[in-house]
Amino acid sequence: QGGGSAVIDMENMDDTSGSSFEDMGEMHQRMKEEEEEEAEGEAGAGEEEDGEFLGMKGLRGQLGRQVADQMWQVGKRQASRAFSLYANIDILRPYFDVEPVQVRARLLESMIPVKMINFPQKIAGELYGPLMLVFTLVAILLHGMKTSDTIIREGTLMGTAIGTCFGYWLGVSSFMYFLAYLCNAQITMVQMLSLLGYGLFGHCVTLFVTYNIHFHSLFYIFWLVVGGLSTLRMVAVLVSRTVGHTQRLILCGTLAALHMLFLLYLHFAYHKVVEGILDTLEGPNMPPFQRVARDVPVVSNAVLNTTAKAIALTL
């Protein structure tokens, strides 16, 4: 009996020890699982942080690509505009596509006033003739300044002449077009430029003759006849394209006054104004530099005389 009880106690001890080992294994497994869960949680948090960082980095890269694409598109458009210069010139070609015979005929027509004003008169829609007349007027002004003994300094004279002629042509044409729009006149900007440009033919003839033949009476004759005929031509064309007596009076009176006064300005006041501008910009004319003999001081003369006497005595 005693041996049987000892065997039973050993079996009980073995059972308790096995269960304790199992409990230790379960605890170790649970701790391992908890460590793995914590590691997975930390890894997930790290991945989330990396994802956020990569997302910001990706957003910045996307913005950079968009800015680069926009800059590329802008540069491409500018390059295309630069390379399409021929196409832009091709747009202006119809305004300069004219034969020399047609230009000559229009120059003569600019001195002949039209008689029929009951229907709109035709206006040439080209700019070659007016542009050449403006350059011709510039050359005549330069010739007049040279014959009047005006000193040319550093190209200022040519710039002033170009600014005056082109300023009048473009400025007065724009003003008259605006006034024609207010007065309901049927005329476009190109037609106004052509009309006023061909009207400068009388100015060119008058100034070319009177700059070479200096008689005030001759100038007044040319001013009334030649300048008056070209002005009457423009006035008659505008009258034929304007409805209403008040509108015609305002439009044509303004154009006639500006055109005739501009010719008076070019003949009488232009030279003085240019000389005043030159004096203001570069100062008045200075006399040329001259060499002037300087007086030798008395002390130097005495030193020279003493030196000469000493040399003579030694010799």
PDB file of C-alpha atoms in Angstrom:
ATOM      1  CA  GLN A   1       0.000   0.000   0.000  1.00  0.00           C
ATOM      2  CA  GLY A   2       2.768   2.311   0.867  1.00  0.00           C
ATOM      3  CA  GLY A   3       4.324   1.745  -2.544  1.00  0.00           C
ATOM      4  CA  GLY A   4       1.041   2.384  -4.334  1.00  0.00           C
ATOM      5  CA  SER A   5       0.515   5.673  -2.566  1.00  0.00           C
ATOM      6  CA  ALA A   6       4.008   6.784  -3.524  1.00  0.00           C
ATOM      7  CA  VAL A   7       3.323   5.998  -7.181  1.00  0.00           C
ATOM      8  CA  ILE A   8       0.092   7.983  -7.096  1.00  0.00           C
ATOM      9  CA  ASP A   9       1.925  10.952  -5.532  1.00  0.00           C
ATOM     10  CA  MET A  10       4.545  10.848  -8.295  1.00  0.00           C
ATOM     11  CA  GLU A  11       1.860  10.822 -10.938  1.00  0.00           C
ATOM     12  CA  ASN A  12       0.181  13.794  -9.304  1.00  0.00           C
ATOM     13  CA  MET A  13       3.494  15.579  -9.173  1.00  0.00           C
ATOM     14  CA  ASP A  14       4.078  14.818 -12.836  1.00  0.00           C
ATOM     15  CA  ASP A  15       0.642  16.182 -13.719  1.00  0.00           C
ATOM     16  CA  THR A  16       1.166  19.392 -11.760  1.00  0.00           C
ATOM     17  CA  SER A  17       4.614  19.891 -13.254  1.00  0.00           C
ATOM     18  CA  GLY A  18       3.264  19.349 -16.777  1.00  0.00           C
ATOM     19  CA  SER A  19       0.525  21.823 -16.272  1.00  0.00           C
ATOM     20  CA  SER A  20       2.967  24.368 -14.900  1.00  0.00           C
ATOM     21  CA  PHE A  21       5.191  23.889 -17.953  1.00  0.00           C
ATOM     22  CA  GLU A  22       2.218  24.338 -20.204  1.00  0.00           C
ATOM     23  CA  ASP A  23       1.288  27.498 -18.344  1.00  0.00           C
ATOM     24  CA  MET A  24       4.822  28.837 -18.793  1.00  0.00           C
ATOM     25  CA  GLY A  25       4.730  28.033 -22.487  1.00  0.00           C
ATOM     26  CA  GLU A  26       1.393  29.773 -22.896  1.00  0.00           C
ATOM     27  CA  MET A  27       2.695  32.839 -21.045  1.00  0.00           C
ATOM     28  CA  HIS A  28       5.799  32.882 -23.212  1.00  0.00           C
ATOM     29  CA  GLN A  29       3.655  32.553 -26.350  1.00  0.00           C
ATOM     30  CA  ARG A  30       1.400  35.366 -25.209  1.00  0.00           C
ATOM     31  CA  MET A  31       4.371  37.630 -24.485  1.00  0.00           C
ATOM     32  CA  LYS A  32       5.807  36.807 -27.867  1.00  0.00           C
ATOM     33  CA  GLU A  33       2.492  37.580 -29.557  1.00  0.00           C
ATOM     34  CA  GLU A  34       2.244  40.856 -27.649  1.00  0.00           C
ATOM     35  CA  GLU A  35       5.766  41.805 -28.725  1.00  0.00           C
ATOM     36  CA  GLU A  36       4.925  40.957 -32.317  1.00  0.00           C
ATOM     37  CA  GLU A  37       1.726  43.051 -32.122  1.00  0.00           C
ATOM     38  CA  GLU A  38       3.701  45.986 -30.684  1.00  0.00           C
ATOM     39  CA  ALA A  39       6.311  45.601 -33.405  1.00  0.00           C
ATOM     40  CA  GLU A  40       3.609  45.485 -36.042  1.00  0.00           C
ATOM     41  CA  GLY A  41       1.999  48.585 -34.534  1.00  0.00           C
ATOM     42  CA  GLU A  42       5.286  50.449 -34.564  1.00  0.00           C
ATOM     43  CA  ALA A  43       5.942  49.336 -38.125  1.00  0.00           C
ATOM     44  CA  GLY A  44       2.459  50.494 -39.165  1.00  0.00           C
ATOM     45  CA  ALA A  45       3.005  53.888 -37.536  1.00  0.00           C
ATOM     46  CA  GLY A  46       6.371  54.169 -39.263  1.00  0.00           C
ATOM     47  CA  GLU A  47       4.794  53.283 -42.592  1.00  0.00           C
ATOM     48  CA  GLU A  48       2.068  55.874 -42.034  1.00  0.00           C
ATOM     49  CA  GLU A  49       4.709  58.508 -41.246  1.00  0.00           C
ATOM     50  CA  ASP A  50       6.702  57.466 -44.307  1.00  0.00           C
ATOM     51  CA  GLY A  51       3.549  57.602 -46.389  1.00  0.00           C
ATOM     52  CA  GLU A  52       2.785  61.105 -45.160  1.00  0.00           C
ATOM     53  CA  PHE A  53       6.360  62.189 -45.901  1.00  0.00           C
ATOM     54  CA  LEU A  54       6.285  60.579 -49.314  1.00  0.00           C
ATOM     55  CA  GLY A  55       2.903  62.193 -49.972  1.00  0.00           C
ATOM     56  CA  MET A  56       4.277  65.685 -49.212  1.00  0.00           C
ATOM     57  CA  LYS A  57       7.320  64.946 -51.288  1.00  0.00           C
ATOM     58  CA  GLY A  58       5.170  63.711 -54.156  1.00  0.00           C
ATOM     59  CA  LEU A  59       2.964  66.817 -53.924  1.00  0.00           C
ATOM     60  CA  ARG A  60       6.006  69.057 -54.114  1.00  0.00           C
ATOM     61  CA  GLY A  61       7.312  67.131 -57.094  1.00  0.00           C
ATOM     62  CA  GLN A  62       3.942  67.452 -58.820  1.00  0.00           C
ATOM     63  CA  LEU A  63       3.877  71.219 -58.234  1.00  0.00           C
ATOM     64  CA  GLY A  64       7.416  71.471 -59.586  1.00  0.00           C
ATOM     65  CA  ARG A  65       6.436  69.575 -62.709  1.00  0.00           C
ATOM     66  CA  GLN A  66       3.400  71.816 -63.223  1.00  0.00           C
ATOM     67  CA  VAL A  67       5.525  74.976 -62.891  1.00  0.00           C
ATOM     68  CA  ALA A  68       8.087  73.553 -65.301  1.00  0.00           C
ATOM     69  CA  ASP A  69       5.322  72.666 -67.778  1.00  0.00           C
ATOM     70  CA  GLN A  70       3.882  76.171 -67.562  1.00  0.00           C
ATOM     71  CA  MET A  71       7.293  77.734 -68.136  1.00  0.00           C
ATOM     72  CA  TRP A  72       7.826  75.437 -71.091  1.00  0.00           C
ATOM     73  CA  GLN A  73       4.483  76.398 -72.593  1.00  0.00           C
ATOM     74  CA  VAL A  74       5.205  80.114 -72.164  1.00  0.00           C
ATOM     75  CA  GLY A  75       8.614  79.761 -73.786  1.00  0.00           C
ATOM     76  CA  LYS A  76       7.113  77.719 -76.580  1.00  0.00           C
ATOM     77  CA  ARG A  77       4.485  80.383 -77.283  1.00  0.00           C
ATOM     78  CA  GLN A  78       7.109  83.139 -77.347  1.00  0.00           C
ATOM     79  CA  ALA A  79       9.282  81.101 -79.676  1.00  0.00           C
ATOM     80  CA  SER A  80       6.340  80.410 -81.961  1.00  0.00           C
ATOM     81  CA  ARG A  81       5.550  84.125 -82.080  1.00  0.00           C
ATOM     82  CA  ALA A  82       9.149  84.916 -82.950  1.00  0.00           C
ATOM     83  CA  PHE A  83       9.244  82.281 -85.669  1.00  0.00           C
ATOM     84  CA  SER A  84       5.876  83.397 -87.054  1.00  0.00           C
ATOM     85  CA  LEU A  85       7.292  86.822 -87.980  1.00  0.00           C
ATOM     86  CA  TYR A  86       6.892  86.003 -91.634  1.00  0.00           C
ATOM     87  CA  ALA A  87       3.206  85.326 -91.053  1.00  0.00           C
ATOM     88  CA  ASN A  88       2.830  88.719 -89.330  1.00  0.00           C
ATOM     89  CA  ILE A  89       4.553  90.415 -92.267  1.00  0.00           C
ATOM     90  CA  ASP A  90       2.228  88.528 -94.571  1.00  0.00           C
ATOM     91  CA  ILE A  91      -0.716  90.145 -92.759  1.00  0.00           C
ATOM     92  CA  LEU A  92       0.666  93.618 -93.553  1.00  0.00           C
ATOM     93  CA  ARG A  93       1.479  92.762 -97.144  1.00  0.00           C
ATOM     94  CA  PRO A  94      -1.902  93.835 -98.626  1.00  0.00           C
ATOM     95  CA  TYR A  95      -1.380  97.369 -97.280  1.00  0.00           C
ATOM     96  CA  PHE A  96       1.932  97.698 -99.170  1.00  0.00           C
ATOM     97  CA  ASP A  97       1.119  95.720-102.301  1.00  0.00           C
ATOM     98  CA  VAL A  98       0.839  98.574-104.795  1.00  0.00           C
ATOM     99  CA  GLU A  99       2.347  99.390-108.158  1.00  0.00           C
ATOM    100  CA  PRO A 100       4.446 102.551-108.721  1.00  0.00           C
ATOM    101  CA  VAL A 101       2.009 103.666-111.397  1.00  0.00           C
ATOM    102  CA  GLN A 102      -0.826 103.606-108.874  1.00  0.00           C
ATOM    103  CA  VAL A 103       1.218 105.595-106.378  1.00  0.00           C
ATOM    104  CA  ARG A 104       1.975 108.244-108.998  1.00  0.00           C
ATOM    105  CA  ALA A 105      -1.680 108.488-109.955  1.00  0.00           C
ATOM    106  CA  ARG A 106      -2.718 108.874-106.306  1.00  0.00           C
ATOM    107  CA  LEU A 107      -0.111 111.576-105.766  1.00  0.00           C
ATOM    108  CA  LEU A 108      -1.609 113.564-108.606  1.00  0.00           C
ATOM    109  CA  GLU A 109      -5.134 112.902-107.373  1.00  0.00           C
ATOM    110  CA  SER A 110      -4.194 114.242-103.925  1.00  0.00           C
ATOM    111  CA  MET A 111      -3.831 117.707-105.508  1.00  0.00           C
ATOM    112  CA  ILE A 112      -7.191 117.634-107.303  1.00  0.00           C
ATOM    113  CA  PRO A 113     -10.287 118.228-105.141  1.00  0.00           C
ATOM    114  CA  VAL A 114     -13.276 116.049-105.950  1.00  0.00           C
ATOM    115  CA  LYS A 115     -16.439 117.686-107.181  1.00  0.00           C
ATOM    116  CA  MET A 116     -19.029 115.018-106.381  1.00  0.00           C
ATOM    117  CA  ILE A 117     -19.743 114.920-102.654  1.00  0.00           C
ATOM    118  CA  ASN A 118     -23.218 113.393-102.815  1.00  0.00           C
ATOM    119  CA  PHE A 119     -21.874 109.843-102.477  1.00  0.00           C
ATOM    120  CA  PRO A 120     -18.828 108.531-100.548  1.00  0.00           C
ATOM    121  CA  GLN A 121     -15.570 108.955-102.434  1.00  0.00           C
ATOM    122  CA  LYS A 122     -13.140 106.095-102.711  1.00  0.00           C
ATOM    123  CA  ILE A 123     -10.045 106.154-100.463  1.00  0.00           C
ATOM    124  CA  ALA A 124      -7.010 104.004-101.181  1.00  0.00           C
ATOM    125  CA  GLY A 125      -6.487 101.492 -98.388  1.00  0.00           C
ATOM    126  CA  GLU A 126      -2.701 101.245 -98.758  1.00  0.00           C
ATOM    127  CA  LEU A 127       0.122 102.687 -96.692  1.00  0.00           C
ATOM    128  CA  TYR A 128       3.125 102.478 -99.000  1.00  0.00           C
ATOM    129  CA  GLY A 129       2.637 105.896-100.574  1.00  0.00           C
ATOM    130  CA  PRO A 130       1.913 107.717 -97.294  1.00  0.00           C
ATOM    131  CA  LEU A 131       4.910 106.090 -95.597  1.00  0.00           C
ATOM    132  CA  MET A 132       7.244 107.137 -98.418  1.00  0.00           C
ATOM    133  CA  LEU A 133       5.858 110.675 -98.298  1.00  0.00           C
ATOM    134  CA  VAL A 134       6.553 110.867 -94.566  1.00  0.00           C
ATOM    135  CA  PHE A 135      10.158 109.768 -95.116  1.00  0.00           C
ATOM    136  CA  THR A 136      10.438 112.274 -97.973  1.00  0.00           C
ATOM    137  CA  LEU A 137       9.238 115.032 -95.657  1.00  0.00           C
ATOM    138  CA  VAL A 138      11.884 113.971 -93.115  1.00  0.00           C
ATOM    139  CA  ALA A 139      14.589 114.253 -95.792  1.00  0.00           C
ATOM    140  CA  ILE A 140      13.322 117.687 -96.857  1.00  0.00           C
ATOM    141  CA  LEU A 141      13.406 118.927 -93.267  1.00  0.00           C
ATOM    142  CA  LEU A 142      16.992 117.707 -92.883  1.00  0.00           C
ATOM    143  CA  HIS A 143      17.912 119.452 -96.132  1.00  0.00           C
ATOM    144  CA  GLY A 144      16.288 122.642 -94.892  1.00  0.00           C
ATOM    145  CA  MET A 145      18.206 122.492 -91.624  1.00  0.00           C
ATOM    146  CA  LYS A 146      21.482 122.072 -93.492  1.00  0.00           C
ATOM    147  CA  THR A 147      20.776 125.026 -95.776  1.00  0.00           C
ATOM    148  CA  SER A 148      19.947 127.151 -92.716  1.00  0.00           C
ATOM    149  CA  ASP A 149      23.435 126.443 -91.244  1.00  0.00           C
ATOM    150  CA  THR A 150      22.109 124.502 -88.255  1.00  0.00           C
ATOM    151  CA  ILE A 151      24.833 122.446 -86.589  1.00  0.00           C
ATOM    152  CA  ILE A 152      24.064 118.727 -86.498  1.00  0.00           C
ATOM    153  CA  ARG A 153      25.107 117.110 -83.220  1.00  0.00           C
ATOM    154  CA  GLU A 154      25.115 113.341 -82.701  1.00  0.00           C
ATOM    155  CA  GLY A 155      22.077 112.551 -84.818  1.00  0.00           C
ATOM    156  CA  THR A 156      19.705 114.668 -82.729  1.00  0.00           C
ATOM    157  CA  LEU A 157      18.473 116.500 -85.821  1.00  0.00           C
ATOM    158  CA  MET A 158      17.378 113.338 -87.637  1.00  0.00           C
ATOM    159  CA  GLY A 159      15.595 111.987 -84.574  1.00  0.00           C
ATOM    160  CA  THR A 160      13.723 115.258 -84.157  1.00  0.00           C
ATOM    161  CA  ALA A 161      12.641 115.301 -87.802  1.00  0.00           C
ATOM    162  CA  ILE A 162      11.445 111.687 -87.700  1.00  0.00           C
ATOM    163  CA  GLY A 163       9.585 112.275 -84.451  1.00  0.00           C
ATOM    164  CA  THR A 164       7.907 115.422 -85.812  1.00  0.00           C
ATOM    165  CA  CYS A 165       6.749 113.902 -89.123  1.00  0.00           C
ATOM    166  CA  PHE A 166       5.643 110.531 -87.807  1.00  0.00           C
ATOM    167  CA  GLY A 167       4.115 112.153 -84.730  1.00  0.00           C
ATOM    168  CA  TYR A 168       1.974 114.405 -86.904  1.00  0.00           C
ATOM    169  CA  TRP A 169       0.955 111.623 -89.274  1.00  0.00           C
ATOM    170  CA  LEU A 170       0.034 109.080 -86.626  1.00  0.00           C
ATOM    171  CA  GLY A 171      -1.207 111.511 -83.972  1.00  0.00           C
ATOM    172  CA  VAL A 172      -3.441 113.618 -86.199  1.00  0.00           C
ATOM    173  CA  SER A 173      -4.747 110.534 -88.007  1.00  0.00           C
ATOM    174  CA  SER A 174      -5.734 108.961 -84.685  1.00  0.00           C
ATOM    175  CA  PHE A 175      -7.351 112.174 -83.476  1.00  0.00           C
ATOM    176  CA  MET A 176      -9.271 112.654 -86.714  1.00  0.00           C
ATOM    177  CA  TYR A 177     -10.408 109.037 -86.690  1.00  0.00           C
ATOM    178  CA  PHE A 178     -11.747 109.499 -83.161  1.00  0.00           C
ATOM    179  CA  LEU A 179     -13.468 112.720 -84.219  1.00  0.00           C
ATOM    180  CA  ALA A 180     -14.867 110.999 -87.317  1.00  0.00           C
ATOM    181  CA  TYR A 181     -16.246 108.240 -85.091  1.00  0.00           C
ATOM    182  CA  LEU A 182     -18.011 110.864 -82.972  1.00  0.00           C
ATOM    183  CA  CYS A 183     -19.372 112.565 -86.098  1.00  0.00           C
ATOM    184  CA  ASN A 184     -20.557 109.257 -87.653  1.00  0.00           C
ATOM    185  CA  ALA A 185     -18.220 109.533 -90.650  1.00  0.00           C
ATOM    186  CA  GLN A 186     -17.770 106.380 -92.724  1.00  0.00           C
ATOM    187  CA  ILE A 187     -14.006 105.964 -92.646  1.00  0.00           C
ATOM    188  CA  THR A 188     -11.566 103.458 -91.176  1.00  0.00           C
ATOM    189  CA  MET A 189      -8.227 104.037 -89.474  1.00  0.00           C
ATOM    190  CA  VAL A 190      -6.256 102.745 -92.464  1.00  0.00           C
ATOM    191  CA  GLN A 191      -8.200 105.011 -94.802  1.00  0.00           C
ATOM    192  CA  MET A 192      -7.543 107.997 -92.537  1.00  0.00           C
ATOM    193  CA  LEU A 193      -3.817 107.210 -92.485  1.00  0.00           C
ATOM    194  CA  SER A 194      -3.804 106.938 -96.268  1.00  0.00           C
ATOM    195  CA  LEU A 195      -5.800 110.138 -96.754  1.00  0.00           C
ATOM    196  CA  LEU A 196      -3.644 112.244 -94.450  1.00  0.00           C
ATOM    197  CA  GLY A 197      -0.429 110.652 -95.738  1.00  0.00           C
ATOM    198  CA  TYR A 198      -1.171 111.523 -99.351  1.00  0.00           C
ATOM    199  CA  GLY A 199      -2.189 114.979 -98.144  1.00  0.00           C
ATOM    200  CA  LEU A 200       1.452 115.536 -97.124  1.00  0.00           C
ATOM    201  CA  PHE A 201       2.444 115.627-100.805  1.00  0.00           C
ATOM    202  CA  GLY A 202       1.559 119.327-100.942  1.00  0.00           C
ATOM    203  CA  HIS A 203       3.729 119.963 -97.882  1.00  0.00           C
ATOM    204  CA  CYS A 204       6.678 118.197 -99.498  1.00  0.00           C
ATOM    205  CA  VAL A 205       6.407 120.233-102.712  1.00  0.00           C
ATOM    206  CA  THR A 206       5.990 123.546-100.863  1.00  0.00           C
ATOM    207  CA  LEU A 207       8.875 123.018 -98.455  1.00  0.00           C
ATOM    208  CA  PHE A 208      11.240 121.661-101.110  1.00  0.00           C
ATOM    209  CA  VAL A 209      10.738 124.747-103.292  1.00  0.00           C
ATOM    210  CA  THR A 210      10.785 127.353-100.520  1.00  0.00           C
ATOM    211  CA  TYR A 211      13.848 125.858 -98.763  1.00  0.00           C
ATOM    212  CA  ASN A 212      15.862 126.385-101.940  1.00  0.00           C
ATOM    213  CA  ILE A 213      14.298 129.699-102.988  1.00  0.00           C
ATOM    214  CA  HIS A 214      14.113 131.936 -99.923  1.00  0.00           C
ATOM    215  CA  PHE A 215      11.217 134.285-100.601  1.00  0.00           C
ATOM    216  CA  HIS A 216       8.374 134.657 -98.113  1.00  0.00           C
ATOM    217  CA  SER A 217       5.970 135.783-100.826  1.00  0.00           C
ATOM    218  CA  LEU A 218       6.718 132.612-102.811  1.00  0.00           C
ATOM    219  CA  PHE A 219       6.070 130.517 -99.715  1.00  0.00           C
ATOM    220  CA  TYR A 220       2.690 132.129 -99.111  1.00  0.00           C
ATOM    221  CA  ILE A 221       1.723 131.507-102.738  1.00  0.00           C
ATOM    222  CA  PHE A 222       2.660 127.839-102.497  1.00  0.00           C
ATOM    223  CA  TRP A 223       1.039 127.617 -99.077  1.00  0.00           C
ATOM    224  CA  LEU A 224      -2.289 128.865-100.443  1.00  0.00           C
ATOM    225  CA  VAL A 225      -2.221 127.075-103.791  1.00  0.00           C
ATOM    226  CA  VAL A 226      -0.422 123.767-103.295  1.00  0.00           C
ATOM    227  CA  GLY A 227      -1.183 123.294 -99.610  1.00  0.00           C
ATOM    228  CA  GLY A 228      -4.724 124.543-100.105  1.00  0.00           C
ATOM    229  CA  LEU A 229      -5.410 122.097-102.945  1.00  0.00           C
ATOM    230  CA  SER A 230      -4.234 119.082-100.945  1.00  0.00           C
ATOM    231  CA  THR A 231      -6.309 120.234 -97.969  1.00  0.00           C
ATOM    232  CA  LEU A 232      -9.399 120.752-100.130  1.00  0.00           C
ATOM    233  CA  ARG A 233      -8.990 117.227-101.468  1.00  0.00           C
ATOM    234  CA  MET A 234      -9.064 115.741 -97.961  1.00  0.00           C
ATOM    235  CA  VAL A 235     -11.942 117.994 -96.884  1.00  0.00           C
ATOM    236  CA  ALA A 236     -14.035 117.025 -99.921  1.00  0.00           C
ATOM    237  CA  VAL A 237     -13.490 113.311 -99.251  1.00  0.00           C
ATOM    238  CA  LEU A 238     -14.514 113.696 -95.608  1.00  0.00           C
ATOM    239  CA  VAL A 239     -17.574 115.752 -96.575  1.00  0.00           C
ATOM    240  CA  SER A 240     -18.674 112.962 -98.929  1.00  0.00           C
ATOM    241  CA  ARG A 241     -18.443 110.452 -96.077  1.00  0.00           C
ATOM    242  CA  THR A 242     -20.119 112.539 -93.350  1.00  0.00           C
ATOM    243  CA  VAL A 243     -23.819 113.193 -92.828  1.00  0.00           C
ATOM    244  CA  GLY A 244     -24.983 116.413 -91.189  1.00  0.00           C
ATOM    245  CA  HIS A 245     -23.863 120.016 -91.658  1.00  0.00           C
ATOM    246  CA  THR A 246     -22.597 120.446 -88.095  1.00  0.00           C
ATOM    247  CA  GLN A 247     -20.607 117.236 -88.201  1.00  0.00           C
ATOM    248  CA  ARG A 248     -19.072 118.204 -91.542  1.00  0.00           C
ATOM    249  CA  LEU A 249     -18.136 121.647 -90.262  1.00  0.00           C
ATOM    250  CA  ILE A 250     -16.465 120.296 -87.110  1.00  0.00           C
ATOM    251  CA  LEU A 251     -14.595 117.479 -88.834  1.00  0.00           C
ATOM    252  CA  CYS A 252     -13.453 119.314 -91.944  1.00  0.00           C
ATOM    253  CA  GLY A 253     -12.648 122.575 -90.139  1.00  0.00           C
ATOM    254  CA  THR A 254     -10.428 120.758 -87.639  1.00  0.00           C
ATOM    255  CA  LEU A 255      -8.577 118.855 -90.347  1.00  0.00           C
ATOM    256  CA  ALA A 256      -8.037 121.958 -92.522  1.00  0.00           C
ATOM    257  CA  ALA A 257      -6.768 124.034 -89.589  1.00  0.00           C
ATOM    258  CA  LEU A 258      -4.331 121.340 -88.405  1.00  0.00           C
ATOM    259  CA  HIS A 259      -3.006 120.626 -91.895  1.00  0.00           C
ATOM    260  CA  MET A 260      -2.414 124.245 -92.901  1.00  0.00           C
ATOM    261  CA  LEU A 261      -0.958 125.266 -89.541  1.00  0.00           C
ATOM    262  CA  PHE A 262       1.448 122.335 -89.629  1.00  0.00           C
ATOM    263  CA  LEU A 263       2.882 123.629 -92.915  1.00  0.00           C
ATOM    264  CA  LEU A 264       3.350 127.081 -91.385  1.00  0.00           C
ATOM    265  CA  TYR A 265       5.065 125.528 -88.390  1.00  0.00           C
ATOM    266  CA  LEU A 266       7.485 123.530 -90.543  1.00  0.00           C
ATOM    267  CA  HIS A 267       8.493 126.611 -92.538  1.00  0.00           C
ATOM    268  CA  PHE A 268       8.795 129.252 -89.828  1.00  0.00           C
ATOM    269  CA  ALA A 269       9.060 127.728 -86.373  1.00  0.00           C
ATOM    270  CA  TYR A 270      10.543 124.255 -86.834  1.00  0.00           C
ATOM    271  CA  HIS A 271      14.162 125.414 -87.213  1.00  0.00           C
ATOM    272  CA  LYS A 272      14.004 127.639 -84.160  1.00  0.00           C
ATOM    273  CA  VAL A 273      12.356 124.964 -82.052  1.00  0.00           C
ATOM    274  CA  VAL A 274      14.987 122.399 -83.039  1.00  0.00           C
ATOM    275  CA  GLU A 275      17.816 124.825 -82.306  1.00  0.00           C
ATOM    276  CA  GLY A 276      16.291 125.528 -78.909  1.00  0.00           C
ATOM    277  CA  ILE A 277      16.023 121.794 -78.183  1.00  0.00           C
ATOM    278  CA  LEU A 278      19.638 121.245 -79.206  1.00  0.00           C
ATOM    279  CA  ASP A 279      20.832 124.104 -77.004  1.00  0.00           C
ATOM    280  CA  THR A 280      18.809 122.759 -74.091  1.00  0.00           C
ATOM    281  CA  LEU A 281      20.109 119.204 -74.450  1.00  0.00           C
ATOM    282  CA  GLU A 282      23.721 119.880 -75.356  1.00  0.00           C
ATOM    283  CA  GLY A 283      24.366 123.460 -74.282  1.00  0.00           C
ATOM    284  CA  PRO A 284      24.945 126.552 -76.423  1.00  0.00           C
ATOM    285  CA  ASN A 285      27.496 126.595 -79.182  1.00  0.00           C
ATOM    286  CA  MET A 286      30.963 127.024 -77.688  1.00  0.00           C
ATOM    287  CA  PRO A 287      33.669 128.911 -79.612  1.00  0.00           C
ATOM    288  CA  PRO A 288      36.438 126.742 -81.010  1.00  0.00           C
ATOM    289  CA  PHE A 289      39.542 126.192 -78.885  1.00  0.00           C
ATOM    290  CA  GLN A 290      42.372 128.536 -79.744  1.00  0.00           C
ATOM    291  CA  ARG A 291      45.981 128.550 -78.678  1.00  0.00           C
ATOM    292  CA  VAL A 292      47.014 131.683 -76.804  1.00  0.00           C
ATOM    293  CA  ALA A 293      50.645 132.572 -76.193  1.00  0.00           C
ATOM    294  CA  ARG A 294      51.422 132.765 -72.497  1.00  0.00           C
ATOM    295  CA  ASP A 295      53.574 135.543 -71.015  1.00  0.00           C
ATOM    296  CA  VAL A 296      56.879 134.347 -69.599  1.00  0.00           C
ATOM    297  CA  PRO A 297      57.306 135.563 -66.008  1.00  0.00           C
ATOM    298  CA  VAL A 298      59.990 138.151 -65.215  1.00  0.00           C
ATOM    299  CA  VAL A 299      61.722 135.819 -62.733  1.00  0.00           C
ATOM    300  CA  SER A 300      62.199 133.182 -65.376  1.00  0.00           C
ATOM    301  CA  ASN A 301      63.673 135.786 -67.738  1.00  0.00           C
ATOM    302  CA  ALA A 302      66.169 136.850 -65.083  1.00  0.00           C
ATOM    303  CA  VAL A 303      67.169 133.245 -64.410  1.00  0.00           C
ATOM    304  CA  LEU A 304      67.714 132.622 -68.101  1.00  0.00           C
ATOM    305  CA  ASN A 305      69.841 135.781 -68.490  1.00  0.00           C
ATOM    306  CA  THR A 306      72.011 134.857 -65.487  1.00  0.00           C
ATOM    307  CA  THR A 307      72.501 131.324 -66.799  1.00  0.00           C
ATOM    308  CA  ALA A 308      73.509 132.623 -70.229  1.00  0.00           C
ATOM    309  CA  LYS A 309      76.062 135.045 -68.729  1.00  0.00           C
ATOM    310  CA  ALA A 310      77.589 132.306 -66.560  1.00  0.00           C
ATOM    311  CA  ILE A 311      77.976 130.031 -69.601  1.00  0.00           C
ATOM    312  CA  ALA A 312      79.606 132.849 -71.556  1.00  0.00           C
ATOM    313  CA  LEU A 313      82.126 133.591 -68.800  1.00  0.00           C
ATOM    314  CA  THR A 314      83.089 129.918 -68.459  1.00  0.00           C
ATOM    315  CA  LEU A 315      83.662 129.674 -72.164  1.00  0.00           C
TER     316      LEU A 315
END
